[in-house]
PDB file of C-alpha atoms in Angstrom:
ATOM      1  CA  MET A   1     -17.361  40.036 -18.693  1.00 61.00           C
ATOM      2  CA  ALA A   2     -15.937  42.932 -20.692  1.00 71.00           C
ATOM      3  CA  ASN A   3     -12.818  44.695 -19.458  1.00 85.00           C
ATOM      4  CA  LYS A   4     -12.957  48.435 -19.053  1.00 87.00           C
ATOM      5  CA  PRO A   5     -10.260  50.361 -20.920  1.00 91.00           C
ATOM      6  CA  PHE A   6      -7.328  51.382 -18.741  1.00 91.00           C
ATOM      7  CA  GLN A   7      -7.512  54.944 -17.456  1.00 90.00           C
ATOM      8  CA  TYR A   8      -4.485  56.271 -15.580  1.00 90.00           C
ATOM      9  CA  GLN A   9      -5.042  57.993 -12.241  1.00 86.00           C
ATOM     10  CA  ALA A  10      -2.298  59.407 -10.061  1.00 82.00           C
ATOM     11  CA  PRO A  11      -1.884  57.037  -7.089  1.00 86.00           C
ATOM     12  CA  PHE A  12      -1.820  59.805  -4.499  1.00 82.00           C
ATOM     13  CA  PRO A  13      -3.430  62.956  -5.871  1.00 76.00           C
ATOM     14  CA  LEU A  14      -2.022  65.918  -3.992  1.00 83.00           C
ATOM     15  CA  SER A  15      -4.361  68.438  -2.506  1.00 87.00           C
ATOM     16  CA  LYS A  16      -4.338  70.779   0.440  1.00 90.00           C
ATOM     17  CA  ASP A  17      -4.058  68.899   3.727  1.00 88.00           C
ATOM     18  CA  GLN A  18      -7.178  69.730   5.721  1.00 91.00           C
ATOM     19  CA  THR A  19      -6.340  67.512   8.687  1.00 89.00           C
ATOM     20  CA  GLU A  20      -6.734  69.219  12.051  1.00 92.00           C
ATOM     21  CA  TYR A  21      -3.590  68.677  14.118  1.00 92.00           C
ATOM     22  CA  TYR A  22      -2.965  69.511  17.753  1.00 92.00           C
ATOM     23  CA  LEU A  23       0.262  70.108  19.627  1.00 94.00           C
ATOM     24  CA  LEU A  24       1.053  67.224  21.936  1.00 94.00           C
ATOM     25  CA  THR A  25       4.001  68.842  23.716  1.00 93.00           C
ATOM     26  CA  ARG A  26       6.952  71.146  23.125  1.00 93.00           C
ATOM     27  CA  GLU A  27       9.091  69.031  25.448  1.00 96.00           C
ATOM     28  CA  HIS A  28      11.058  65.884  24.572  1.00 97.00           C
ATOM     29  CA  VAL A  29      12.096  67.105  21.091  1.00 96.00           C
ATOM     30  CA  SER A  30      15.179  68.862  19.795  1.00 97.00           C
ATOM     31  CA  VAL A  31      16.944  69.555  16.531  1.00 97.00           C
ATOM     32  CA  SER A  32      20.463  68.242  16.041  1.00 97.00           C
ATOM     33  CA  GLU A  33      22.899  67.942  13.166  1.00 97.00           C
ATOM     34  CA  PHE A  34      23.940  64.626  11.612  1.00 96.00           C
ATOM     35  CA  GLU A  35      26.230  64.384   8.588  1.00 97.00           C
ATOM     36  CA  GLY A  36      25.638  68.044   7.833  1.00 97.00           C
ATOM     37  CA  LYS A  37      21.848  67.813   7.918  1.00 97.00           C
ATOM     38  CA  GLU A  38      19.395  68.859  10.596  1.00 98.00           C
ATOM     39  CA  ILE A  39      17.440  66.018  12.170  1.00 98.00           C
ATOM     40  CA  LEU A  40      14.640  65.906  14.707  1.00 96.00           C
ATOM     41  CA  LYS A  41      15.497  64.042  17.894  1.00 97.00           C
ATOM     42  CA  VAL A  42      12.704  62.660  20.075  1.00 96.00           C
ATOM     43  CA  SER A  43      13.448  61.343  23.559  1.00 97.00           C
ATOM     44  CA  LYS A  44      12.188  58.019  24.917  1.00 98.00           C
ATOM     45  CA  GLU A  45       9.699  59.910  27.062  1.00 97.00           C
ATOM     46  CA  GLY A  46       8.388  61.732  23.998  1.00 97.00           C
ATOM     47  CA  LEU A  47       7.858  58.469  22.112  1.00 98.00           C
ATOM     48  CA  THR A  48       6.092  56.989  25.140  1.00 98.00           C
ATOM     49  CA  LEU A  49       3.799  60.015  25.368  1.00 97.00           C
ATOM     50  CA  LEU A  50       3.080  59.802  21.639  1.00 97.00           C
ATOM     51  CA  ALA A  51       2.198  56.094  21.853  1.00 98.00           C
ATOM     52  CA  GLN A  52      -0.034  56.582  24.910  1.00 97.00           C
ATOM     53  CA  THR A  53      -1.854  59.475  23.262  1.00 96.00           C
ATOM     54  CA  ALA A  54      -2.263  57.567  19.999  1.00 96.00           C
ATOM     55  CA  PHE A  55      -3.833  54.575  21.769  1.00 96.00           C
ATOM     56  CA  ARG A  56      -6.148  56.838  23.771  1.00 95.00           C
ATOM     57  CA  ASP A  57      -7.240  58.682  20.610  1.00 94.00           C
ATOM     58  CA  VAL A  58      -7.825  55.438  18.688  1.00 94.00           C
ATOM     59  CA  GLU A  59      -9.839  53.954  21.552  1.00 94.00           C
ATOM     60  CA  PHE A  60     -11.983  57.092  21.723  1.00 92.00           C
ATOM     61  CA  LEU A  61     -12.316  58.105  18.074  1.00 88.00           C
ATOM     62  CA  LEU A  62     -12.813  54.614  16.619  1.00 88.00           C
ATOM     63  CA  ARG A  63     -15.233  53.292  19.214  1.00 86.00           C
ATOM     64  CA  PRO A  64     -18.458  51.730  17.906  1.00 81.00           C
TER      65      PRO A  64
END
């Protein structure tokens, strides 16, 4: 079996993100400062909502 010559390809070619996103909620998130930098804080309730929504979406969108 002959080996093909190596041809470099960028591992993650960048292009415009065409993913359709939707807003889950405006609640449960805030911006705070830590060591002079802004960070996003998400409450426990926000993480729970995110996990529940993710499981629901996976169950629906990836069904056979």
